[in-house]
C-alpha angles and dihedrals in degrees: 000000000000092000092056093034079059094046096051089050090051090054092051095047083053090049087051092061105036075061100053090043090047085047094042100043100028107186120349102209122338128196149169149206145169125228118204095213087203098067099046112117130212103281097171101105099034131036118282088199101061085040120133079227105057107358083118102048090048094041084062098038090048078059090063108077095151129095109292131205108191136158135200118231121194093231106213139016095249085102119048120214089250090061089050105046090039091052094045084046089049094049085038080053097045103042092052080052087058101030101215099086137126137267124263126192117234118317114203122226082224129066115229134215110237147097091234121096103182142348118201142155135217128187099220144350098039087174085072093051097041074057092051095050089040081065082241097107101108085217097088104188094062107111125236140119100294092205097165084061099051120015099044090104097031091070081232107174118187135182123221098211091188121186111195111196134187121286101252089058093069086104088061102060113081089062088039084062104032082059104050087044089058091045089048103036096215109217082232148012125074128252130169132189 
């Protein structure tokens, strides 16, 4: 009993701190983007990210190696939130046919009402998830939101609003995320408290 009461308290005094240094540093750097999904090319075979296309978008985000919170907003009202959950449900559909798709994260039953699609974390590196989500990333069986595989012929633009904050503040961010997804209501992805 006494080894587990010391290690709470340990936990607690690490959570402590992990507070004071997110209080004290805030974010970091933040920054955002849109992607046109229309206009994303088929990256598979050569890099995305020394691209013409995207070489500086990924040469600032590669700059970024702390934890990251970021969210991905549906820019417009050109695309409705049953297009996009209908075309993400078709490709989810398709890919399990053919048995060599890639991951997506959670889609609800029901359809929410909100401009956000999804919100995440990552603890380093954000440029390799943005890949992920772009649909770039050759492991296919990372999750993300694949958007070069689904929303190409819907005109689908999003915005990365990304937050980088200070290293210490990596414990935080489960709660960080779990909050703004409760704020934003993502039309997928799950996150629990």
């Amino acid at each position: 009993m006494e080894q587990t009461k010391s290690f709470v308290r340990e936990e607690a005094f690490k959570l402590k701190n992990a507070l004071e240094n997110f209080i004290e540093s805030g974010v970091r750097n933040e920054h955002s983007f849109d992607i046109h999904c229309e206009t994303l090319s088929n990256y598979l075979i050569a890099p995305v990210d020394t691209s013409d296309q995207f070489k500086d978008l990924f040469d600032n985000l590669k700059t970024m190696n702390g934890p990251c919170i970021y969210w991905v907003d549906i820019v417009g009202q050109e695309v409705t939130n049953m297009e996009i959950v209908d075309a993400m449900r078709k490709y989810n559909d398709s890919s399990r046919e053919v048995g060599k798709g890639r991951q997506l994260p959670v889609i609800y039953k029901r359809i929410r009402n909100s401009r956000t699609l999804y919100v995440g974390k990552v603890n380093s590196g954000i440029w390799a998830r943005i890949l992920t989500h772009m649909g770039y990333h050759l492991n296919g069986n990372l999750q993300g939101l694949q958007l070069y595989h689904w929303a190409k012929d819907l005109g689908l633009v999003v915005r990365f609003n990304i937050m980088e904050f200070d290293g210490g503040c990596m414990r935080l961010l489960p709660v960080i995320e779990y909050e703004i997804a409760r704020q934003k209501s993502p039309l997928i992805g799950s996150h629990s408290s």
